[in-house]
Short mmCIF file of C-alpha atoms in Angstrom, two decimals:
data_model
loop_
_atom_site.label_atom_id
_atom_site.label_comp_id
_atom_site.label_asym_id
_atom_site.label_seq_id
_atom_site.Cartn_x
_atom_site.Cartn_y
_atom_site.Cartn_z
CA MET A 391 167.36 -102.99 93.73
CA ARG A 392 166.52 -104.31 97.05
CA PHE A 393 166.14 -107.87 98.29
CA ASP A 394 165.49 -109.79 101.61
CA SER A 395 168.81 -111.51 101.60
CA LEU A 396 171.80 -112.38 99.32
CA VAL A 397 170.19 -115.47 97.74
CA ASP A 398 167.12 -113.40 96.80
CA SER A 399 169.35 -111.48 94.30
CA VAL A 400 170.37 -114.53 92.30
CA GLY A 401 169.82 -114.05 88.68
CA ARG A 402 168.26 -110.84 86.51
CA THR A 403 171.90 -110.11 85.18
CA PRO A 404 172.22 -107.58 82.57
CA LEU A 405 172.26 -108.36 78.87
CA VAL A 406 174.95 -106.19 77.35
CA GLY A 407 175.78 -105.45 73.74
CA LEU A 408 179.16 -105.79 72.05
CA PRO A 409 179.28 -102.78 69.70
CA ARG A 410 182.89 -103.39 68.82
CA LEU A 411 183.09 -107.08 68.44
CA SER A 412 179.45 -107.31 66.53
CA PRO A 413 180.47 -107.51 63.00
CA SER A 414 177.63 -105.30 61.56
CA PRO A 415 174.36 -103.41 62.74
CA ASP A 416 172.21 -106.47 61.65
CA VAL A 417 174.54 -109.10 63.09
CA ARG A 418 174.92 -108.27 66.95
CA LEU A 419 176.45 -110.04 70.09
CA TRP A 420 174.95 -109.71 73.30
CA ALA A 421 176.80 -110.89 76.56
CA LYS A 422 174.74 -112.31 79.55
CA LEU A 423 176.80 -111.01 82.44
CA GLU A 424 176.66 -113.75 84.98
CA GLN A 425 179.42 -112.69 87.08
CA ASN A 426 176.89 -110.20 88.35
CA ASN A 427 175.46 -113.18 90.69
CA PRO A 428 176.23 -113.40 94.16
CA THR A 429 179.47 -115.63 94.12
CA GLY A 430 180.29 -114.20 90.61
CA SER A 431 179.24 -117.19 88.48
CA VAL A 432 176.12 -118.49 86.60
CA LYS A 433 176.30 -121.45 88.88
CA ASP A 434 174.44 -119.59 91.59
CA ARG A 435 171.33 -120.09 89.60
CA ALA A 436 171.55 -123.99 89.48
CA ALA A 437 173.06 -124.15 93.23
CA LEU A 438 170.21 -122.41 94.75
CA TRP A 439 167.35 -124.25 92.68
CA MET A 440 169.35 -127.77 93.61
CA ILE A 441 168.95 -126.88 97.22
CA GLN A 442 165.45 -125.30 97.11
CA ASP A 443 164.22 -128.52 95.16
CA ALA A 444 165.63 -130.74 98.00
CA GLU A 445 164.18 -128.84 100.68
CA LYS A 446 160.85 -128.99 98.98
CA ARG A 447 161.36 -132.72 98.47
CA GLY A 448 162.30 -133.18 102.40
CA ILE A 449 165.58 -134.74 101.48
CA LEU A 450 167.44 -131.63 103.15
CA SER A 451 166.78 -130.58 106.80
CA PRO A 452 168.58 -128.50 109.26
CA GLY A 453 172.22 -129.88 109.86
CA ALA A 454 172.41 -131.82 106.85
CA THR A 455 175.53 -132.82 104.93
CA VAL A 456 175.74 -131.99 101.42
CA LEU A 457 178.19 -133.60 99.13
CA GLU A 458 179.07 -132.50 95.37
CA PRO A 459 181.69 -133.29 92.72
CA THR A 460 182.70 -129.82 91.22
CA SER A 461 185.69 -128.28 89.45
CA GLY A 462 184.85 -125.17 91.38
CA ASN A 463 181.91 -122.94 90.64
CA THR A 464 179.19 -124.97 91.52
CA GLY A 465 180.78 -125.53 94.77
CA ILE A 466 181.55 -121.96 95.48
CA SER A 467 177.83 -121.08 94.86
CA LEU A 468 176.59 -124.12 96.85
CA ALA A 469 178.87 -123.08 99.71
CA MET A 470 177.51 -119.55 99.76
CA VAL A 471 173.69 -121.04 100.06
CA CYS A 472 174.46 -123.74 102.38
CA ARG A 473 176.32 -121.61 104.78
CA GLN A 474 173.19 -119.44 104.93
CA ARG A 475 170.99 -122.21 105.49
CA GLY A 476 173.19 -124.31 107.98
CA TYR A 477 174.18 -127.06 105.90
CA ARG A 478 177.76 -128.67 105.89
CA LEU A 479 179.09 -128.83 102.54
CA ILE A 480 181.80 -131.16 101.28
CA CYS A 481 183.26 -130.59 97.85
CA VAL A 482 185.07 -133.34 95.75
CA MET A 483 187.14 -131.22 93.20
CA PRO A 484 190.12 -132.32 91.01
CA GLU A 485 193.42 -131.14 92.20
CA ASN A 486 194.24 -129.40 89.00
CA THR A 487 191.99 -126.46 89.67
CA SER A 488 193.30 -122.94 90.49
CA VAL A 489 194.13 -122.16 93.90
CA GLU A 490 191.60 -119.14 94.01
CA ARG A 491 188.98 -121.68 93.71
CA ARG A 492 190.05 -123.65 96.78
CA GLN A 493 190.48 -120.67 98.87
CA LEU A 494 187.05 -119.43 97.85
CA LEU A 495 185.30 -122.69 98.91
CA THR A 496 187.22 -122.75 102.17
CA MET A 497 186.31 -118.99 102.80
CA TRP A 498 182.65 -119.85 102.40
CA GLY A 499 183.08 -122.97 104.72
CA ALA A 500 183.13 -125.66 102.30
CA GLU A 501 185.53 -128.84 103.11
CA ILE A 502 187.40 -130.13 100.09
CA ILE A 503 188.35 -133.68 99.22
CA PHE A 504 190.63 -133.64 96.35
CA SER A 505 190.43 -136.05 93.41
CA PRO A 506 193.42 -137.19 91.16
CA ALA A 507 194.06 -134.81 88.45
CA ALA A 508 194.47 -137.53 85.54
CA GLY A 509 190.63 -138.03 84.40
CA GLY A 510 189.60 -134.54 85.59
CA SER A 511 186.04 -134.01 86.76
CA ASN A 512 185.11 -137.67 85.73
CA GLU A 513 187.31 -138.90 88.56
CA ALA A 514 185.43 -136.17 91.26
CA VAL A 515 182.26 -137.70 90.07
CA ALA A 516 183.74 -141.18 90.66
CA VAL A 517 185.17 -140.34 94.29
CA ALA A 518 181.82 -138.59 95.02
CA LYS A 519 179.58 -141.36 94.03
CA ARG A 520 181.82 -143.80 96.13
CA LEU A 521 181.69 -141.44 99.31
CA ALA A 522 177.88 -141.19 98.92
CA ALA A 523 177.51 -145.09 98.82
CA GLU A 524 179.67 -144.92 102.19
CA HIS A 525 177.85 -142.26 103.90
CA PRO A 526 173.95 -142.75 103.03
CA ASP A 527 173.03 -139.65 105.27
CA TRP A 528 174.89 -137.41 103.29
CA VAL A 529 172.82 -135.57 100.25
CA MET A 530 174.45 -135.59 96.98
CA LEU A 531 172.77 -132.84 94.96
CA TYR A 532 174.73 -134.29 91.71
CA GLN A 533 174.55 -131.32 89.27
CA TYR A 534 175.04 -133.47 86.56
CA GLY A 535 171.84 -135.35 86.57
CA ASN A 536 169.71 -133.15 88.59
CA GLN A 537 166.70 -131.66 86.81
CA ALA A 538 166.63 -128.58 89.18
CA ASN A 539 170.12 -127.77 87.75
CA ALA A 540 168.23 -127.11 83.96
CA GLN A 541 165.13 -125.95 85.52
CA ALA A 542 166.68 -122.98 87.01
CA HIS A 543 167.73 -121.89 83.62
CA TYR A 544 164.52 -122.92 82.05
CA GLU A 545 162.73 -120.58 84.88
CA THR A 546 165.16 -117.89 85.17
CA THR A 547 168.05 -117.52 82.26
CA GLY A 548 165.69 -118.11 79.26
CA PRO A 549 162.80 -115.94 80.04
CA GLU A 550 165.07 -113.09 81.11
CA ILE A 551 167.06 -113.33 77.94
CA LEU A 552 163.99 -113.43 75.49
CA ALA A 553 162.45 -110.40 77.64
CA ASP A 554 165.67 -108.58 77.05
CA LEU A 555 166.21 -109.82 73.24
CA PRO A 556 162.83 -110.73 71.78
CA GLY A 557 164.65 -110.91 68.15
CA ILE A 558 167.14 -113.39 69.44
CA THR A 559 168.27 -115.88 66.76
CA HIS A 560 171.22 -117.81 68.46
CA PHE A 561 172.05 -118.69 72.03
CA VAL A 562 175.37 -119.87 73.00
CA ALA A 563 176.80 -121.15 76.15
CA GLY A 564 179.37 -123.48 77.60
CA LEU A 565 178.95 -127.45 77.95
CA GLY A 566 179.70 -128.77 81.26
CA THR A 567 176.93 -130.09 83.16
CA THR A 568 174.63 -129.25 80.35
CA GLY A 569 172.31 -127.64 82.82
CA THR A 570 172.46 -123.94 81.11
CA LEU A 571 172.05 -125.10 77.75
CA MET A 572 169.12 -127.76 78.53
CA GLY A 573 167.16 -125.24 80.54
CA THR A 574 167.69 -122.17 78.46
CA GLY A 575 167.66 -123.91 75.26
CA ARG A 576 164.18 -125.61 75.82
CA TYR A 577 162.76 -122.32 76.84
CA LEU A 578 164.03 -120.45 74.06
CA ARG A 579 163.12 -123.31 71.54
CA GLU A 580 159.44 -123.40 72.89
CA HIS A 581 159.24 -119.47 72.37
CA VAL A 582 161.45 -118.70 69.35
CA PRO A 583 160.68 -121.05 66.13
CA GLY A 584 164.12 -121.69 64.44
CA ILE A 585 166.55 -120.40 66.94
CA SER A 586 169.77 -121.92 67.11
CA ILE A 587 171.25 -123.41 70.16
CA ILE A 588 174.95 -123.79 70.17
CA ALA A 589 177.26 -125.64 72.69
CA ALA A 590 180.92 -124.56 73.23
CA GLU A 591 182.86 -127.44 75.05
CA PRO A 592 186.20 -126.55 76.42
CA ARG A 593 188.96 -128.80 75.08
CA TYR A 594 191.69 -129.59 77.58
CA GLY A 595 195.10 -130.67 77.61
CA GLU A 596 195.69 -134.36 77.28
CA LEU A 597 195.99 -134.98 81.05
CA VAL A 598 192.58 -134.29 81.65
CA TYR A 599 191.51 -137.16 79.11
CA GLY A 600 193.75 -139.64 80.84
CA LEU A 601 191.05 -142.35 81.22
CA ARG A 602 192.09 -146.00 81.51
CA ASN A 603 189.62 -147.06 79.26
CA ILE A 604 186.98 -145.53 76.89
CA ASP A 605 184.10 -146.98 79.35
CA GLU A 606 185.14 -144.63 81.88
CA GLY A 607 184.03 -141.68 79.81
CA PHE A 608 181.02 -139.64 81.01
CA VAL A 609 177.82 -137.99 79.49
CA PRO A 610 175.82 -136.07 82.10
CA GLU A 611 172.48 -137.52 82.59
CA LEU A 612 170.76 -134.13 81.76
CA TYR A 613 172.29 -134.12 78.35
CA ASP A 614 169.78 -134.24 75.63
CA PRO A 615 171.41 -133.74 72.30
CA SER A 616 167.90 -132.71 70.52
CA VAL A 617 168.19 -129.43 72.22
CA LEU A 618 171.18 -128.51 70.48
CA THR A 619 171.53 -127.30 66.88
CA ALA A 620 175.36 -127.67 66.96
CA ARG A 621 178.27 -128.35 69.36
CA TYR A 622 181.81 -127.01 68.92
CA SER A 623 185.17 -128.20 70.77
CA VAL A 624 187.29 -125.06 71.63
CA GLY A 625 190.94 -125.32 72.72
CA PRO A 626 192.81 -123.16 75.03
CA LYS A 627 194.34 -121.01 72.21
CA ASP A 628 191.16 -119.77 71.02
CA ALA A 629 189.59 -119.55 74.44
CA LEU A 630 192.33 -117.32 75.58
CA ARG A 631 192.36 -115.08 72.38
CA ARG A 632 188.82 -114.43 72.78
CA THR A 633 188.92 -113.68 76.58
CA ARG A 634 191.59 -111.14 76.08
CA GLU A 635 189.72 -109.71 72.85
CA LEU A 636 186.65 -109.42 75.19
CA VAL A 637 188.30 -107.43 77.86
CA ALA A 638 190.58 -105.13 75.53
CA GLU A 639 187.58 -104.47 72.86
CA GLU A 640 184.51 -104.47 75.32
CA GLY A 641 185.83 -103.94 78.84
CA ILE A 642 184.32 -107.25 79.93
CA PHE A 643 186.82 -109.33 82.44
CA ALA A 644 185.87 -112.69 81.97
CA GLY A 645 186.99 -116.31 82.66
CA ILE A 646 188.50 -118.43 80.21
CA SER A 647 185.39 -120.65 79.65
CA THR A 648 183.79 -117.26 78.24
CA GLY A 649 186.42 -117.00 75.76
CA ALA A 650 185.47 -120.27 74.44
CA ILE A 651 181.70 -119.56 74.14
CA LEU A 652 182.38 -116.09 72.51
CA HIS A 653 184.63 -118.05 69.83
CA ALA A 654 181.61 -120.11 69.06
CA ALA A 655 179.50 -117.06 68.92
CA LEU A 656 181.60 -115.25 66.72
CA ALA A 657 181.77 -118.22 64.34
CA GLN A 658 177.87 -118.09 64.26
CA ALA A 659 178.14 -114.14 63.60
CA GLU A 660 180.55 -114.56 60.51
CA ARG A 661 178.33 -117.30 59.09
CA ALA A 662 175.25 -114.98 59.26
CA VAL A 663 177.38 -112.09 57.57
CA ARG A 664 178.54 -114.62 54.90
CA GLU A 665 174.80 -115.74 54.41
CA GLY A 666 173.43 -112.24 54.33
CA LYS A 667 171.04 -112.85 57.53
CA ARG A 668 170.27 -110.85 60.44
CA ALA A 669 171.33 -112.26 63.79
CA ASP A 670 170.87 -111.19 67.46
CA ILE A 671 173.36 -113.87 69.28
CA ALA A 672 173.20 -113.88 73.10
CA PHE A 673 175.78 -115.82 74.91
CA ILE A 674 176.67 -116.46 78.55
CA VAL A 675 179.51 -114.95 80.39
CA CYS A 676 179.93 -117.92 83.03
CA ASP A 677 181.93 -115.54 85.44
CA GLY A 678 184.75 -112.96 85.92
CA GLY A 679 188.42 -113.49 85.38
CA TRP A 680 189.60 -113.14 88.98
CA LYS A 681 189.59 -116.64 89.95
CA TYR A 682 191.81 -117.41 87.03
CA LEU A 683 194.75 -114.77 87.39
CA SER A 684 197.21 -117.24 88.85
CA THR A 685 196.66 -119.42 85.85
CA GLY A 686 198.69 -116.93 83.72
CA ALA A 687 195.68 -116.78 81.54
CA TYR A 688 196.05 -112.64 81.37
CA ALA A 689 199.75 -112.37 81.41
CA GLY A 690 202.43 -112.61 78.74
CA THR A 691 201.90 -113.93 75.21
CA LEU A 692 199.19 -116.27 74.03
CA GLU A 693 201.59 -119.05 73.69
CA GLU A 694 203.15 -118.59 77.42
CA ALA A 695 199.60 -118.46 78.65
CA GLU A 696 198.50 -121.36 76.64
CA ALA A 697 201.47 -123.42 77.94
CA ALA A 698 200.44 -122.53 81.49
CA LEU A 699 197.16 -123.91 81.08
CA GLU A 700 198.28 -127.25 79.88
CA GLY A 701 196.92 -129.67 82.33
CA GLN A 702 194.57 -127.47 84.02
CA LEU A 703 190.76 -127.65 84.26
CA TRP A 704 190.33 -124.08 82.90
CA ALA A 705 186.58 -124.18 82.54
CA MET B 1025 192.26 -136.73 49.87
CA ALA B 1026 194.03 -136.44 53.10
CA VAL B 1027 192.48 -135.95 56.39
CA GLN B 1028 194.42 -135.31 59.67
CA VAL B 1029 193.10 -137.47 62.65
CA ARG B 1030 194.09 -136.39 66.14
CA VAL B 1031 194.26 -139.66 68.56
CA PRO B 1032 193.72 -139.64 72.03
CA THR B 1033 196.24 -141.14 74.33
CA ILE B 1034 193.99 -143.56 75.54
CA LEU B 1035 193.85 -144.97 71.76
CA ARG B 1036 197.54 -144.68 70.75
CA SER B 1037 198.26 -148.20 71.33
CA TYR B 1038 196.45 -148.63 68.04
CA THR B 1039 198.65 -146.09 66.30
CA GLY B 1040 202.02 -147.13 67.34
CA GLY B 1041 201.87 -144.00 69.84
CA ALA B 1042 201.17 -141.48 67.03
CA LYS B 1043 199.37 -138.39 68.09
CA VAL B 1044 198.30 -137.48 64.69
CA VAL B 1045 197.72 -139.96 61.75
CA GLU B 1046 196.45 -139.26 58.42
CA GLY B 1047 193.59 -141.06 56.49
CA GLY B 1048 191.10 -140.55 53.83
CA GLY B 1049 187.63 -141.09 52.81
CA ASP B 1050 184.67 -138.86 51.81
CA THR B 1051 182.61 -139.58 54.93
CA LEU B 1052 183.51 -140.32 58.60
CA ALA B 1053 182.90 -143.96 58.29
CA ALA B 1054 184.97 -144.29 54.95
CA LEU B 1055 187.77 -142.72 57.17
CA PHE B 1056 187.51 -145.15 59.98
CA ASP B 1057 187.50 -147.99 57.42
CA ASP B 1058 190.55 -146.60 55.78
CA LEU B 1059 192.27 -146.09 59.32
CA GLU B 1060 191.29 -149.81 60.22
CA THR B 1061 193.49 -151.02 57.35
CA ARG B 1062 196.61 -149.34 58.86
CA HIS B 1063 195.67 -149.22 62.47
CA SER B 1064 193.99 -152.56 63.29
CA GLY B 1065 191.71 -152.64 66.14
CA LEU B 1066 190.98 -148.93 66.25
CA ARG B 1067 187.61 -148.93 64.68
CA ALA B 1068 186.01 -151.24 67.13
CA ARG B 1069 186.69 -148.65 69.77
CA LEU B 1070 184.99 -145.94 68.13
CA VAL B 1071 182.06 -147.66 66.43
CA THR B 1072 179.56 -150.04 68.27
CA ASP B 1073 178.63 -153.47 66.74
CA ALA B 1074 175.25 -151.99 65.87
CA GLY B 1075 177.24 -149.10 63.63
CA ASP B 1076 176.95 -146.13 65.89
CA LEU B 1077 179.32 -143.92 67.51
CA HIS B 1078 180.52 -145.29 71.00
CA ARG B 1079 178.56 -143.38 73.58
CA PHE B 1080 181.58 -142.19 75.32
CA VAL B 1081 183.60 -141.07 72.22
CA ASN B 1082 183.20 -137.72 70.65
CA VAL B 1083 184.40 -136.85 67.32
CA TYR B 1084 185.01 -133.47 65.85
CA ILE B 1085 185.50 -132.34 62.07
CA ASN B 1086 187.34 -128.91 62.20
CA ASP B 1087 186.30 -128.70 65.97
CA GLU B 1088 182.41 -129.42 65.15
CA ASP B 1089 180.76 -132.51 66.83
CA VAL B 1090 179.88 -134.93 64.06
CA ARG B 1091 176.73 -136.15 65.91
CA PHE B 1092 175.28 -132.96 64.51
CA LEU B 1093 176.75 -133.49 60.89
CA GLY B 1094 175.32 -136.65 60.21
CA GLY B 1095 177.33 -138.92 62.78
CA LEU B 1096 179.11 -141.54 60.55
CA ASP B 1097 177.72 -140.11 57.43
CA ALA B 1098 179.37 -136.65 58.22
CA LYS B 1099 181.15 -135.46 54.94
CA LEU B 1100 185.06 -135.01 54.70
CA SER B 1101 186.79 -132.69 52.63
CA ASP B 1102 190.50 -132.67 51.68
CA GLY B 1103 192.59 -130.65 54.54
CA ASP B 1104 189.88 -131.37 57.25
CA SER B 1105 190.88 -132.26 60.81
CA VAL B 1106 189.52 -134.75 62.72
CA THR B 1107 189.69 -134.97 66.55
CA ILE B 1108 188.76 -137.89 68.48
CA LEU B 1109 188.20 -137.58 72.54
CA PRO B 1110 186.88 -139.25 75.25
CA ALA B 1111 183.60 -137.91 76.91
CA VAL B 1112 184.51 -136.39 80.08
CA ALA B 1113 182.68 -134.21 82.58
CA GLY B 1114 182.65 -130.54 83.10
CA GLY B 1115 181.11 -128.19 85.55
#
């Protein structure tokens, strides 16, 4: 396939079957390989759509400064797009994110402002909102509330999956900004009556939930629970176990959040088998495992890996 | 009937610092009423005056979000595990 430039190659990722992890010929799992995007994650779609949308609306012009709270992948995607278009990018990122993410952001030309580990991405959002108020000329794309984030998936991820898997019965993805689930979920619901849209939400160590009070909690503005069928919380042990199974059984080397998604997908598969129903379950592989090697996720015993992840924002 | 309830750091002032407490009840609402008898003040942090789950509180029964299981009417069985967490951002 030939493209005019790197950003033109975003999307159209492969959907591959999991012959060994699928429980039966009637209940099959399919992985959407988003690590095949230019910067290696599903976030390239949202980043490109948010930038293009801001350009269309005239709020981004050459030389502009873009600001974004991000735990990593969205920042990396934005950095790639911004650099090519001549925008300065400032990312606000929690300090408890992997060293690879920092190096990649810097490599693609982004500046990083760190927010405190306690409170995780909530703190990054709060810091970014303060900075945006102090610098009215900076453009905060704000992935948590930007409809272009969900729209990217409504226009690309959803149609791609349906074209490759017309018999789809379940779609499973991670819940962060909720953009992937809202956009893809809405598209699939419109075209596949009765489809199940399943969210897998990473459950971190206690440090990440270290808010001072409940009112500092955060629900992304994009989130519409009516799009979802069910939502599961997946802890680091299950996420790590499934991440390792995915590479051992199917050869797919994915990041840890994908393990959490696979865990929820396998639960749906087991349920279909129990109920004697046919199922074609598509799930998102958010990114490859490269950025998480330093977390220890792939080395030693599961217990050691889980201990190493404590306090880390691993998804 | 006993259910294990995991309490987040931020609400442990109501459980004497305990990370896991036990409770009973055949629905989530009944469980919260039962917990309130021993951990006074906890219920008001989870449920609004209007009788809904607080917007920034997520509750899971065996890792499934109760908002998709009937909310406060979600059914509980002996041995279930309930996890309470504040809503945090991802991405």
